Short mmCIF file of C-alpha atoms in Angstrom, two decimals:
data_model
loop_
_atom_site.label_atom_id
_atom_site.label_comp_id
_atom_site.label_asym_id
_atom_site.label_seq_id
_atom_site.Cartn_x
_atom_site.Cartn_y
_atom_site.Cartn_z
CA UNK A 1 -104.43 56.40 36.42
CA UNK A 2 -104.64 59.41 34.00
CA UNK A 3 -106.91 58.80 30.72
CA UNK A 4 -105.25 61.62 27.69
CA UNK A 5 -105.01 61.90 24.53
CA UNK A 6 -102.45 63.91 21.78
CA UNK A 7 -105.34 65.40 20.62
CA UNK A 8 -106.75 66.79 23.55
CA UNK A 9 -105.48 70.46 24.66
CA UNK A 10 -106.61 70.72 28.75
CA UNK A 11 -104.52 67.38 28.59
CA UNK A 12 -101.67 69.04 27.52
CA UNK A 13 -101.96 72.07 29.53
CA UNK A 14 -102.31 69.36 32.40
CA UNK A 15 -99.45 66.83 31.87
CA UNK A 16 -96.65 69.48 33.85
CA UNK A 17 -99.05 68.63 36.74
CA UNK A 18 -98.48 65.05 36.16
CA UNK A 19 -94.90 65.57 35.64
CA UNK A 20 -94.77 67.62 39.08
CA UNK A 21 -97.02 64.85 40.74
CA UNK A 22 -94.82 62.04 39.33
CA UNK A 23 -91.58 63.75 40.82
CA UNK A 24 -92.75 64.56 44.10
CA UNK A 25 -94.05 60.37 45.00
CA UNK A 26 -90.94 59.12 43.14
CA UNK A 27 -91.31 56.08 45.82
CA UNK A 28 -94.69 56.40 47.36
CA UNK A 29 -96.45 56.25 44.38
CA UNK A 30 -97.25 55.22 40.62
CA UNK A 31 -98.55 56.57 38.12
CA UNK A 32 -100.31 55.75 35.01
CA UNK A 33 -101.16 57.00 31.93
CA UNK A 34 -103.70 55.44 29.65
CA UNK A 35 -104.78 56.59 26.01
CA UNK A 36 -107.87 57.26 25.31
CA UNK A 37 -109.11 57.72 21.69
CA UNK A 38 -106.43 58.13 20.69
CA UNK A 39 -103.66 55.95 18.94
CA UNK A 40 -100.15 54.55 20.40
CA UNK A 41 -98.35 56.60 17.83
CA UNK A 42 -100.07 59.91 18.83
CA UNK A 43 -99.49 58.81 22.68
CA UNK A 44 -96.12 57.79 22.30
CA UNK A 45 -95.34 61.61 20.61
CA UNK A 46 -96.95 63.01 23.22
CA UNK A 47 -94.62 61.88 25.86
CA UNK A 48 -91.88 62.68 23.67
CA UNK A 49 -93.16 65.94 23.64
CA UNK A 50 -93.94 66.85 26.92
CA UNK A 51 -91.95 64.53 28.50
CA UNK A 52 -92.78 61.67 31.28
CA UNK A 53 -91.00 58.94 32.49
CA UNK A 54 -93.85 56.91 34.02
CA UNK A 55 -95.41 53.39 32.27
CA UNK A 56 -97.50 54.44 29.52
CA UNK A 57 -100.05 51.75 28.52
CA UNK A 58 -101.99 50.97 25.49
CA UNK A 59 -105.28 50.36 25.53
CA UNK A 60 -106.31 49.45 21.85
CA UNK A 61 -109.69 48.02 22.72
CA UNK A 62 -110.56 50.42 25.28
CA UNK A 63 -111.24 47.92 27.96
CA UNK A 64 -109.44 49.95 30.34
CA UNK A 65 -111.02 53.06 29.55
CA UNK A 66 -114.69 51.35 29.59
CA UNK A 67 -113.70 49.58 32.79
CA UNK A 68 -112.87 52.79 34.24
CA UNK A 69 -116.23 54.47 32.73
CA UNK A 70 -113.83 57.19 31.27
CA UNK A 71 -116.34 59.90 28.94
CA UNK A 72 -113.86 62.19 28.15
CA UNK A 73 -110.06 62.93 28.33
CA UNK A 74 -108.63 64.24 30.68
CA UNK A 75 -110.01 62.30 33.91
CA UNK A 76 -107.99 60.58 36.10
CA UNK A 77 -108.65 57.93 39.23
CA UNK A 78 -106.84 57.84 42.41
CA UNK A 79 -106.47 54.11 43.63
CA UNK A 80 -105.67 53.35 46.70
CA UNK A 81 -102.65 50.23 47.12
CA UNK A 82 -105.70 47.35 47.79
CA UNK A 83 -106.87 48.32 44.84
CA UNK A 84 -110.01 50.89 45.53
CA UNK A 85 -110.70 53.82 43.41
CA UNK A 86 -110.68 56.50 45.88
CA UNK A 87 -111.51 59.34 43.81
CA UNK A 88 -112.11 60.16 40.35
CA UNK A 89 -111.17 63.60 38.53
CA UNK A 90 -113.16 64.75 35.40
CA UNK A 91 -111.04 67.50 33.52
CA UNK A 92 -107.59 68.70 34.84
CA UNK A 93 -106.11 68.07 37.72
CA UNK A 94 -102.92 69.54 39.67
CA UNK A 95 -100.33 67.95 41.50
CA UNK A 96 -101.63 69.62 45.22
CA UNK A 97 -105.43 68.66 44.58
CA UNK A 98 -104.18 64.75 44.25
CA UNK A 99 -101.94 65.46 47.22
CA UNK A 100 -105.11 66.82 49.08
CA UNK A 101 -107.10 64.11 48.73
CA UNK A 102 -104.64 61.71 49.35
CA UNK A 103 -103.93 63.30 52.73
CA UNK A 104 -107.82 63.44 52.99
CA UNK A 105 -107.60 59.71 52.45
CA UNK A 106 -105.26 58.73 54.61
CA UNK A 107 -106.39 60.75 57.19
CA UNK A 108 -109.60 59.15 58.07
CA UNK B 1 -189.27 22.19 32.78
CA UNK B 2 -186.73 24.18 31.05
CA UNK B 3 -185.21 27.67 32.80
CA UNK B 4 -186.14 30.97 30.57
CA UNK B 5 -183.67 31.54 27.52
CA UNK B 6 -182.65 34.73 26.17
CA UNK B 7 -184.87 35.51 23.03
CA UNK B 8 -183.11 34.36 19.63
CA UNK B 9 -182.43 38.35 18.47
CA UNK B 10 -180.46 38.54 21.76
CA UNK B 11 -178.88 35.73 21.51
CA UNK B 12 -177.63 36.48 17.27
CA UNK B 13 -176.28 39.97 18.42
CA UNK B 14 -174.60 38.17 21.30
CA UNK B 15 -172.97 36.06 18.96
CA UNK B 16 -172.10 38.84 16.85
CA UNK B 17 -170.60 41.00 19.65
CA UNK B 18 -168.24 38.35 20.47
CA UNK B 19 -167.10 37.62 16.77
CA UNK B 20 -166.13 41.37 16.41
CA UNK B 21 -164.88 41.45 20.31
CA UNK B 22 -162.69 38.23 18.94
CA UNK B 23 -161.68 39.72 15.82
CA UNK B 24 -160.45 43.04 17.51
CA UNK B 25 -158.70 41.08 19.92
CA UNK B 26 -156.97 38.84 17.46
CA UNK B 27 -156.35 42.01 15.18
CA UNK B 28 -154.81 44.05 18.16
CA UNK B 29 -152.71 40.68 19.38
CA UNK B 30 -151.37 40.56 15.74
CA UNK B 31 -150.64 43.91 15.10
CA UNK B 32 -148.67 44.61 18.23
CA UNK B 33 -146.72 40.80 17.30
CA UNK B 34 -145.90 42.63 13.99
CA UNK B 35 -144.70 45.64 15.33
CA UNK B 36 -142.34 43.99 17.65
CA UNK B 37 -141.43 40.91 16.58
CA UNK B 38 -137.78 41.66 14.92
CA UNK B 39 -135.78 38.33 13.70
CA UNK B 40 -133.10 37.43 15.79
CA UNK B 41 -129.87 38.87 14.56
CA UNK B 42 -128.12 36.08 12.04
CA UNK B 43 -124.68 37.33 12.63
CA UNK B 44 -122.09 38.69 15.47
CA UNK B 45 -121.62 41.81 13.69
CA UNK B 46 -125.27 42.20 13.38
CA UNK B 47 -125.97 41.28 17.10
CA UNK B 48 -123.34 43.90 17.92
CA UNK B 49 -124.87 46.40 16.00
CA UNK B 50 -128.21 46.45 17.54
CA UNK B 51 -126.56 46.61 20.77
CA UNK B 52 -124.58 49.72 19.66
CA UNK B 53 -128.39 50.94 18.27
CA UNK B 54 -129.41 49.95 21.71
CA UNK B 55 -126.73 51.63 23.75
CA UNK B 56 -126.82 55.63 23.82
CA UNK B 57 -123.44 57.79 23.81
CA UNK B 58 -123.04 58.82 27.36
CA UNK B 59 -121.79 62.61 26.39
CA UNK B 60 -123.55 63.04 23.24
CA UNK B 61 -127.06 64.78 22.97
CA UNK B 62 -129.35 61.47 22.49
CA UNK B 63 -127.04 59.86 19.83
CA UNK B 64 -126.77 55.98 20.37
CA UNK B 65 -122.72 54.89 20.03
CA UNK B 66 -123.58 53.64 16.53
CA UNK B 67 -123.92 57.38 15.53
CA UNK B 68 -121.45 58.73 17.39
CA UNK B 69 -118.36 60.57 16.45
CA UNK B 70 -117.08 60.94 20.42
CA UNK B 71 -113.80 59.19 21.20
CA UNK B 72 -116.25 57.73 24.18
CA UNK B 73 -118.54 56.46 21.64
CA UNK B 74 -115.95 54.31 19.90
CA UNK B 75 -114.75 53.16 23.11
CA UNK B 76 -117.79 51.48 24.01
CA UNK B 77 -118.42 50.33 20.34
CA UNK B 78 -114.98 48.76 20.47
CA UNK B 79 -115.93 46.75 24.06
CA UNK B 80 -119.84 46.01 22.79
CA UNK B 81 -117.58 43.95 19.88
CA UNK B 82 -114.58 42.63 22.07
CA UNK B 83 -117.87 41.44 24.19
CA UNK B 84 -119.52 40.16 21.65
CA UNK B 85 -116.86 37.68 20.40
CA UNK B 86 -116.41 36.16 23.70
CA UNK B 87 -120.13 35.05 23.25
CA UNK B 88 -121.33 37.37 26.23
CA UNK B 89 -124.99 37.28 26.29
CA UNK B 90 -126.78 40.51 25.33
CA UNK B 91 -128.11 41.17 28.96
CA UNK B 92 -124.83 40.51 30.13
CA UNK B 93 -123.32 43.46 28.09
CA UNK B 94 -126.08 45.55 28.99
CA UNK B 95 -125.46 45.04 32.26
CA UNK B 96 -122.02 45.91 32.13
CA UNK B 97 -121.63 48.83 30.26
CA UNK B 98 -124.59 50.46 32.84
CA UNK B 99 -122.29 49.50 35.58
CA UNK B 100 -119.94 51.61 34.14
CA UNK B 101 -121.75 54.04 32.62
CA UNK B 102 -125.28 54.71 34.42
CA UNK B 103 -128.38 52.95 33.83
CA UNK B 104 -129.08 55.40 31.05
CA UNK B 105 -126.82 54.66 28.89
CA UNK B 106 -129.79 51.78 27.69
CA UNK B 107 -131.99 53.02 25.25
CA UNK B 108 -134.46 50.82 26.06
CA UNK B 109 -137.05 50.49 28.88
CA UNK B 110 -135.83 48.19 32.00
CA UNK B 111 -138.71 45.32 32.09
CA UNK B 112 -138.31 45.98 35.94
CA UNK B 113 -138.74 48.37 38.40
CA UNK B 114 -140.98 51.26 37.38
CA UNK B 115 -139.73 51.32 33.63
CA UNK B 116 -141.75 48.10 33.28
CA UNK B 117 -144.63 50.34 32.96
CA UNK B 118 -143.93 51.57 29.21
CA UNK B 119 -144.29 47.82 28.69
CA UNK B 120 -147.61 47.25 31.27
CA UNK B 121 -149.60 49.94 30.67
CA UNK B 122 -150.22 49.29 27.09
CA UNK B 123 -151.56 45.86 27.78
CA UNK B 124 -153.74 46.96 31.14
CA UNK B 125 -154.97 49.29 28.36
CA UNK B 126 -155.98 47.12 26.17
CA UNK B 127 -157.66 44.99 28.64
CA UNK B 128 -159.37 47.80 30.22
CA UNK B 129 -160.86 48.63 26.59
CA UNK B 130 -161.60 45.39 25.95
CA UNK B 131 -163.59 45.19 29.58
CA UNK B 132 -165.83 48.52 28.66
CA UNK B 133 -166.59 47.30 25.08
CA UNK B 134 -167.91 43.92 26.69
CA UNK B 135 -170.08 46.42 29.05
CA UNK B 136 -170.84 48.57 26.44
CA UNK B 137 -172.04 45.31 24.46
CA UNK B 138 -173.51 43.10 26.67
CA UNK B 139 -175.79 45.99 28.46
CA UNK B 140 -178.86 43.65 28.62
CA UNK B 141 -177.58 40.33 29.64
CA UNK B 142 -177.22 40.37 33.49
CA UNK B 143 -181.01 42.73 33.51
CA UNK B 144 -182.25 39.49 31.29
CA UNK B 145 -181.03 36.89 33.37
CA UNK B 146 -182.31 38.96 36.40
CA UNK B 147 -185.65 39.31 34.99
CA UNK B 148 -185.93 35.47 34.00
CA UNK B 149 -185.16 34.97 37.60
CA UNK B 150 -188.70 36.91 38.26
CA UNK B 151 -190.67 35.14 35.83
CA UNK B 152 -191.91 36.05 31.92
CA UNK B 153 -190.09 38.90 31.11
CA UNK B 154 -191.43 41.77 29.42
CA UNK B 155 -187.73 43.70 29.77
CA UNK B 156 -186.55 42.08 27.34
CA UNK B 157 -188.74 43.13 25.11
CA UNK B 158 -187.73 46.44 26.09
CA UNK B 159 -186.25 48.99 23.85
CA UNK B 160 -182.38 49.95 24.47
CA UNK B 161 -182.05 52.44 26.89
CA UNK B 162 -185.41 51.51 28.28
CA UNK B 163 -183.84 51.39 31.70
CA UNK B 164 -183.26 54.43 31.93
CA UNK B 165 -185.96 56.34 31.70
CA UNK B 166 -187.65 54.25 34.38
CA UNK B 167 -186.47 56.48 36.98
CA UNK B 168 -184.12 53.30 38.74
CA UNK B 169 -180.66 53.66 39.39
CA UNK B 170 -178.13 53.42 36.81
CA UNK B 171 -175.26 51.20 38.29
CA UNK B 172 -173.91 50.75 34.78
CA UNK B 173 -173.48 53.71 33.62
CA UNK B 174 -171.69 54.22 37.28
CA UNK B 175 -169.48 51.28 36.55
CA UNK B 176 -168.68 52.60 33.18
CA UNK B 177 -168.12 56.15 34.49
CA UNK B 178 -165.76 54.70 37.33
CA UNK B 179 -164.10 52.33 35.23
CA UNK B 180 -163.12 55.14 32.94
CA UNK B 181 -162.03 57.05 35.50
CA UNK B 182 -160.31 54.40 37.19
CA UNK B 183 -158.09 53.87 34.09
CA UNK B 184 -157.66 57.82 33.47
CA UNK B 185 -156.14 57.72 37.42
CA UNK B 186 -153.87 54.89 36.54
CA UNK B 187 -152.82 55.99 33.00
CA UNK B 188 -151.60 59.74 34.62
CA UNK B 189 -149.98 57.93 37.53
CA UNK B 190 -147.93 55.54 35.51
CA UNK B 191 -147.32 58.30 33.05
CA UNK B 192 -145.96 60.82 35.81
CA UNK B 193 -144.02 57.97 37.90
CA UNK B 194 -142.56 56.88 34.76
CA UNK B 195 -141.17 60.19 33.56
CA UNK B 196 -139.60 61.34 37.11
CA UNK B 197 -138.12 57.74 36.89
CA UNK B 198 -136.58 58.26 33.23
CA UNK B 199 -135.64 61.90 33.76
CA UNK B 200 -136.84 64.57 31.91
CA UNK B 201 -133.64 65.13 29.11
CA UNK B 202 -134.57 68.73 27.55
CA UNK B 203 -133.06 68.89 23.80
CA UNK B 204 -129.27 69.65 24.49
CA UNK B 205 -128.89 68.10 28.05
CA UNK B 206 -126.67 64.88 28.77
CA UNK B 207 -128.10 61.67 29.46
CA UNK B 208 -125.69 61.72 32.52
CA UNK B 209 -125.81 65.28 33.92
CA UNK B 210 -122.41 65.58 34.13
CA UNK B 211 -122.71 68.82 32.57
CA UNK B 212 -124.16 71.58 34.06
CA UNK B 213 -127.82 71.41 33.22
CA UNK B 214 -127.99 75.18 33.42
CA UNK B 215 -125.30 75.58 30.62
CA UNK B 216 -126.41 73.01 28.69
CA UNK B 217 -130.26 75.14 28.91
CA UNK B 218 -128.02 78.49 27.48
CA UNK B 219 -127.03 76.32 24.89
CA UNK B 220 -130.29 75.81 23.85
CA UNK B 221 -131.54 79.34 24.15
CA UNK B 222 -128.51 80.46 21.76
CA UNK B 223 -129.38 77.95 19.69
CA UNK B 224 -132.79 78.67 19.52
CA UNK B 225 -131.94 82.82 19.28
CA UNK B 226 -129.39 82.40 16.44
CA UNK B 227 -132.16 80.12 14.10
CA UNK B 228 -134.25 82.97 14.50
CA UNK B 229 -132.07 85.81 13.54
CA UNK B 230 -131.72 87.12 17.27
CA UNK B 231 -128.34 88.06 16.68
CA UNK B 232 -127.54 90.23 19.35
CA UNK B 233 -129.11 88.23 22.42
CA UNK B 234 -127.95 84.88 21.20
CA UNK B 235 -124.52 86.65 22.09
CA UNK B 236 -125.70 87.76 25.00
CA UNK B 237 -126.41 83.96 26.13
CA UNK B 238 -123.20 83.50 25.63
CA UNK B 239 -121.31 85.65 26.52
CA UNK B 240 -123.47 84.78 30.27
CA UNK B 241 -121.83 81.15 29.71
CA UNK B 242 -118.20 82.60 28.70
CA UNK B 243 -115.80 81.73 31.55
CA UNK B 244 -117.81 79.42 33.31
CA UNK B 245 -117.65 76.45 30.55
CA UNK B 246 -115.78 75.14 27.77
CA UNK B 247 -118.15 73.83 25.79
CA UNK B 248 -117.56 73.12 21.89
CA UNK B 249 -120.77 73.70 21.07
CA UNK B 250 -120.78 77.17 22.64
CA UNK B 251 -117.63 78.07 20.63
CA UNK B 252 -119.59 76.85 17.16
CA UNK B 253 -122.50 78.85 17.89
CA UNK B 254 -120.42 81.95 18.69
CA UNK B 255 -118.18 80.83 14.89
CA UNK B 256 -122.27 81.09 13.21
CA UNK B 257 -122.99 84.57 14.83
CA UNK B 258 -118.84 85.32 13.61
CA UNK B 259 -120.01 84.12 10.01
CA UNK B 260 -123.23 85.93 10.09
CA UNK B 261 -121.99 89.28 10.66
CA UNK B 262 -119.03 89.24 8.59
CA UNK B 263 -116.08 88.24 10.95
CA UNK B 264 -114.73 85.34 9.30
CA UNK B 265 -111.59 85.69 11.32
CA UNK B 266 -113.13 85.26 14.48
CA UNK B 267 -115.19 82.40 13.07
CA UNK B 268 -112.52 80.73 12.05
CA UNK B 269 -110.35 81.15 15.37
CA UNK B 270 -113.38 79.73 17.49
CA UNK B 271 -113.40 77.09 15.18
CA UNK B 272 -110.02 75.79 15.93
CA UNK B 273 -110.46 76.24 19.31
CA UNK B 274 -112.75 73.25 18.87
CA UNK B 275 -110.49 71.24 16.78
CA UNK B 276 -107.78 71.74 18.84
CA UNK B 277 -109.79 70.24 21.60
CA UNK B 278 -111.65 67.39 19.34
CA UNK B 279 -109.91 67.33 15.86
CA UNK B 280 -112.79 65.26 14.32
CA UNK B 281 -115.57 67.52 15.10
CA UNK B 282 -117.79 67.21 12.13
CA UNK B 283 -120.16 70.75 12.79
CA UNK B 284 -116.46 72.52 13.41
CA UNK B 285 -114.49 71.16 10.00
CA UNK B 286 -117.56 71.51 8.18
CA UNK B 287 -118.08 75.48 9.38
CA UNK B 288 -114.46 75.28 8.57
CA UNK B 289 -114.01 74.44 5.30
CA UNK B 290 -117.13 76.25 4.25
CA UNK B 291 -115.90 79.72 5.47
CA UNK B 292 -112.12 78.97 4.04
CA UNK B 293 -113.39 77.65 0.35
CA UNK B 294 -114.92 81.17 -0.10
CA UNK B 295 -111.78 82.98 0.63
CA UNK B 296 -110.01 84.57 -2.41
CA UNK B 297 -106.92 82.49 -1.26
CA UNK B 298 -105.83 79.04 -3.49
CA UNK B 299 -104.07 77.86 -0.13
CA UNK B 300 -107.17 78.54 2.06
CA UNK B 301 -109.38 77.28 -0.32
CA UNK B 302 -107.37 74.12 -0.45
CA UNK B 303 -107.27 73.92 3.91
CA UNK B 304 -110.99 74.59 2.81
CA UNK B 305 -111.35 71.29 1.05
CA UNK B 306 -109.62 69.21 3.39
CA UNK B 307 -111.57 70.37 5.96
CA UNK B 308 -114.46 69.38 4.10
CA UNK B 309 -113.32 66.15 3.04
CA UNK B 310 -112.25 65.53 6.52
CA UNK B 311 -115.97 66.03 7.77
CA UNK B 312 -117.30 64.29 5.29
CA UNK B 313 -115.23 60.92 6.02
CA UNK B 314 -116.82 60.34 8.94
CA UNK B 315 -120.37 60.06 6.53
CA UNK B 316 -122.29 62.58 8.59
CA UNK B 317 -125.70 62.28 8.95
CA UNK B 318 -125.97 66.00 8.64
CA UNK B 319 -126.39 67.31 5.04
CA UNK B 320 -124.11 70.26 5.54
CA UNK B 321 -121.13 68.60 4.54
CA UNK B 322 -122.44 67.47 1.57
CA UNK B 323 -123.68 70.13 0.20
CA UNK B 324 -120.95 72.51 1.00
CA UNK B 325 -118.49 69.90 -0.70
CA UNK B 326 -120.96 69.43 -4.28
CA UNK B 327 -120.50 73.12 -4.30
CA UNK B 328 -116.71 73.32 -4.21
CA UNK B 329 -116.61 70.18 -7.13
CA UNK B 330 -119.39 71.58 -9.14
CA UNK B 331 -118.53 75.69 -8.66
CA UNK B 332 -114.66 75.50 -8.04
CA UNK B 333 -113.55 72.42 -9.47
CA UNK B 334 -115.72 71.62 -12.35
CA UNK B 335 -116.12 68.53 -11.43
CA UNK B 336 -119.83 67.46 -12.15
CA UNK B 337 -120.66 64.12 -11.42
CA UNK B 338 -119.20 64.65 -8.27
CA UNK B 339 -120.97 67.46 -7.67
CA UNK B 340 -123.99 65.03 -8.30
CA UNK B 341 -123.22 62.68 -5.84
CA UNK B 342 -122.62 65.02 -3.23
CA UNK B 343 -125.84 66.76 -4.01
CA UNK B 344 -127.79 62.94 -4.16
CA UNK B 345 -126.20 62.65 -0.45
CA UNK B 346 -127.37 65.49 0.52
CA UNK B 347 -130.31 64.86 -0.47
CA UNK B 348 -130.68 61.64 1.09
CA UNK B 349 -130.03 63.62 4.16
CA UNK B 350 -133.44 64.95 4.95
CA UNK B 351 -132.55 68.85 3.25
CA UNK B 352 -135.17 71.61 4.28
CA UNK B 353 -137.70 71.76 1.63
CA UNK B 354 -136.61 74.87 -0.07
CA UNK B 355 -133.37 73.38 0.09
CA UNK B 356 -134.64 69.91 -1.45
CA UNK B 357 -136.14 72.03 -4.17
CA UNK B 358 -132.83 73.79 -4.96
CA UNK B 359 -130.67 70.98 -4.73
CA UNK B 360 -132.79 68.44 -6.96
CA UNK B 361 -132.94 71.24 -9.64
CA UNK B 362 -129.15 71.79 -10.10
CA UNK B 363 -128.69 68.03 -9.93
CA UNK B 364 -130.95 67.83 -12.82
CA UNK B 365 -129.03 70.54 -14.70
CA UNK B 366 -126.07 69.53 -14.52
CA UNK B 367 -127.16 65.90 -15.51
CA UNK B 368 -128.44 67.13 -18.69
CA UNK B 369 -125.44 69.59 -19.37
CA UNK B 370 -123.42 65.89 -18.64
CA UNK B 371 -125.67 64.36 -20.92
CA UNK B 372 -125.36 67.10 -24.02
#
C-alpha cells in the first residue's frame, strides 16, 4: 500500500519503482496506491502522467491514511495475504528492497 | 474537677490561625477550580476543535493539528471530525489517534502512569504547605497540653521561642527541617522521572524522532547563527547537513543566507525546491514572493504577488506575510486601505517592537492621507 501525492517530488522520482514492482508480481501480488493530501483530481493526473495500471483508491477523509499512521508521502506498507503489516517504508522505496524483505519474510 | 485549658490568648490566636489556614485553603481550592474549570464544549464543531487544540502535529515542531499547515495535520483534523460525528467519546479518539500515532501526539498529561505526576504533585504540594503552616502555627499546642499533663504550667506563659534557649532538644524544628527536605526529595524526583518520561523535545526536534535528532540540532544551530548575523558558519552548518537530509527547512535557511548576501537567484531556486516538495509551504511562498515583488520585472512581480497571496490564504500566524503583502498594496499598488488591513494583521501578529512601532506609524499615515 503506497501513500503519494501529485505534489510530492521523491514520489514521483519513486513511482518507476512501483511501476517495476507492479510488473514483476503481476500474479503474486497487489498493489495499492492511496492519496494522501492530496486531491482525486491531482491523483488521477498523476497516474496519467507517470503511468500505472494498479487500483488507485481515494481516501477523502483520510481514514486510510490515519489508520495506517501515514506522516508524510511517500511511505508505503508491505502486508502480508492474512492481513499483517509486515513492514513499513518511510520515503522511497525500490522495487528490489520490497523484493528483499519479502524474501526476508517468507523466509523465516 | 475540670482538666487544665489552654489560656484564652492561646486559644483567640488558635482560632485565628485556623480562620486564615481556612481561608487560604478555600482561596487556593477556588483559584485552582477557576483556572481549570473550562465549560463543556456546546457544540460538535467546538468539541472537535479542542481535540484538534489537544492533539499535536506529529511532524511539525510543537504545532497542535489545529495550526498546522502539514498534509498530516489535515489528515488527522479530517478523522478527529469524521470521529466526532459518529459520537466517539473524547477518550476514545484520543486513544486512537495515539495508537496510530505515538502517545505523544496528546498534548496533554496522561492521568496515569508517571505523567499523573504533573497532576499529583501540585496537590501533595499544597498539602505539604498546608502541613508546615499548621506546624509553623500551632508551635505551642502539643508543649501546652504536655505541660498541663505535669501540672500548673508556667510554659505557657512562656515567651515564643522560649524553648529554645533552654538548652532541650528541638524536635520541631527537626520535623520542620525534614519535612522540608522530605518534600524538596520528592519534588526533584517527580520532576526528573517526569521529564525522562515526557522526553526532552529541544526547539526544532519532532515529537516522534523520526527525524534525525542530530539534524534536526544543525537546524537549530543555523538557525540560531543566521539571527545573529553569523553568516559564514551558519553555512557551514549546513553545508555539514547537505547530502545527508532533505529537509525544507534546511533549504529556507540556506534561501535567507542566498537573500542576505545578494544571490536572489539561488534564493529563489532553493525556494522551489521546497515547493516542489510541499507547494503550500507558507515560510517558502512568503520568502518567495518577497524576493520576486522587488525584482524590476512586471511578470515577476506579479509570480511575486501570488506567491504572497498564496501564503497568506492559509491565515498564517506568522506576520511575515502580512507585512510583505501591505507593502506591495500600499508601495506598488496604491492600494491603501488594503495596505491597512494587512498592516492591522500584522500587527495582530505579535511584530517585534521596532517593527510594531514602524508599522502602527504608517498605518496611521496613510489613514489620515485616506482621510484628507
Amino acid at each position: 500500500v503506497n501513500f503519494f501525492a501529485s505534489w510530492c517530488a521523491p514520489c514521483r522520482r519513486e513511482h518507476p519503482e512501483l511501476v517495476e514492482w507492479s510488473g514483476r508480481h503481476r500474479y503474486d501480488g497487489r498493489l495499492v496506491s492511496v492519496p494522501f493530501g492530496d486531491t482525486d483530481e491531482g491523483a488521477i493526473g498523476f497516474f496519467d502522467e507517470f503511468g500505472g495500471d494498479w487500483p488507485l483508491l481515494s481516501d477523502a477523509d483520510a481514514r486510510w491514511a490515519v489508520a495506517f499512521g501515514v506522516l508524510r508521502p511517500p511511505e508505503s506498507f508491505l502486508v502480508a495475504p492474512g492481513g499483517t503489516v509486515v513492514a513499513r517504508w518511510q520515503g522511497r522505496i525500490t522495487a528490489d528492497e520490497v523484493d528483499r524483505v519479502i524474501a526476508a519474510a517468507t523466509s523465516a | 474537677m475540670t482538666g487544665p485549658a489552654a489560656a484564652p490568648g492561646l486559644r483567640s490566636r488558635r482560632t485565628l490561625a485556623i480562620a486564615w489556614l481556612v481561608v487560604a485553603a478555600v482561596a487556593a481550592v477556588a483559584s485552582v477550580a477557576a483556572i481549570t474549570a473550562t465549560p463543556p464544549p456546546a457544540t460538535e464543531a467546538a468539541r472537535a476543535a479542542e481535540l484538534k487544540k489537544d492533539t499535536l502535529c506529529p511532524v511539525c515542531d510543537g504545532q497542535n493539528v489545529l495550526e498546522s499547515n502539514a498534509p498530516v495535520a489535515a489528515a488527522i483534523r479530517r478523522q478527529i471530525d469524521d470521529l466526532v460525528s459518529e459520537d466517539r467519546d473524547d477518550d476514545e479518539i484520543r486513544a486512537y489517534l495515539a495508537r496510530q500515532y505515538g502517545e505523544d501526539v496528546n498534548a496533554l498529561p496522561p492521568s496515569g502512569g508517571v505523567g499523573a505526576l504533573v497532576w499529583v504533585v501540585p496537590v501533595v504540594g499544597f498539602a505539604a504547605a498546608a502541613t508546615m503552616v499548621k506546624i509553623r502555627l500551632f508551635p505551642r499546642r502539643r508543649r501546652t497540653r504536655r505541660a498541663g499533663r505535669a501540672g500548673p504550667q508556667p510554659a505557657a506563659a512562656d515567651p515564643p521561642g522560649a524553648a529554645e534557649h533552654d538548652g532541650a532538644p528541638r524536635p520541631r524544628r527537626t520535623r520542620a527541617v525534614a519535612t522540608v527536605a522530605v518534600v524538596a526529595v520528592v519534588a526533584v524526583a517527580a520532576g526528573v522521572a517526569l521529564a525522562r518520561s515526557a522526553g526532552l523535545a529541544r526547539p526544532g526536534e519532532t515529537i516522534t524522532g523520526e527525524i534525525d535528532r542530530s539534524a534536526r540540532s544543525l537546524l537549530f544551530d543555523a538557525e540560531n547563527l543566521l539571527a545573529q548575523g553569523e553568516n559564514d558558519q551558519a553555512r557551514a552548518v549546513l553545508d555539514e547537513l547537505a547530502g545527508r537530509h532533505d529537509l525544507p527547512e534546511a533549504l529556507i535557511i540556506s534561501a535567507r543566507l542566498h537573500e542576505r548576501e545578494g544571490e536572489v537567484l539561488s534564493a529563489l531556486t532553493e525556494l522551489d525546491a521546497v515547493l516542489r516538495d510541499d507547494p503550500n509551504h507558507v515560510e517558502a511562498l512568503t520568502l518567495r514572493g518577497w524576493l520576486l515583488v522587488r525584482l524590476p520585472d512586471d511578470e515577476l512581480v506579479a509570480a511575486g504577488i501570488a506567491s504572497l497571496d498564496a501564503a497568506l490564504s492559509q491565515t498564517p500566524d506568522g506576520f511575515d506575510a502580512w507585512v510583505f503583502r501591505g507593502y506591495v498594496a500600499r508601495v506598488i499598488e496604491g492600494d491603501l486601505p488594503r495596505a491597512v488591513e494587512l498592516y492591522e494583521a500584522a500587527l495582530e501578529r505579535n511584530p517585534p517592537p521596532a517593527m510594531r512601532a514602524q508599522l502602527t506609524e504608517l498605518v496611521a499615515q496613510m489613514r489620515a492621507e485616506g482621510e484628507r
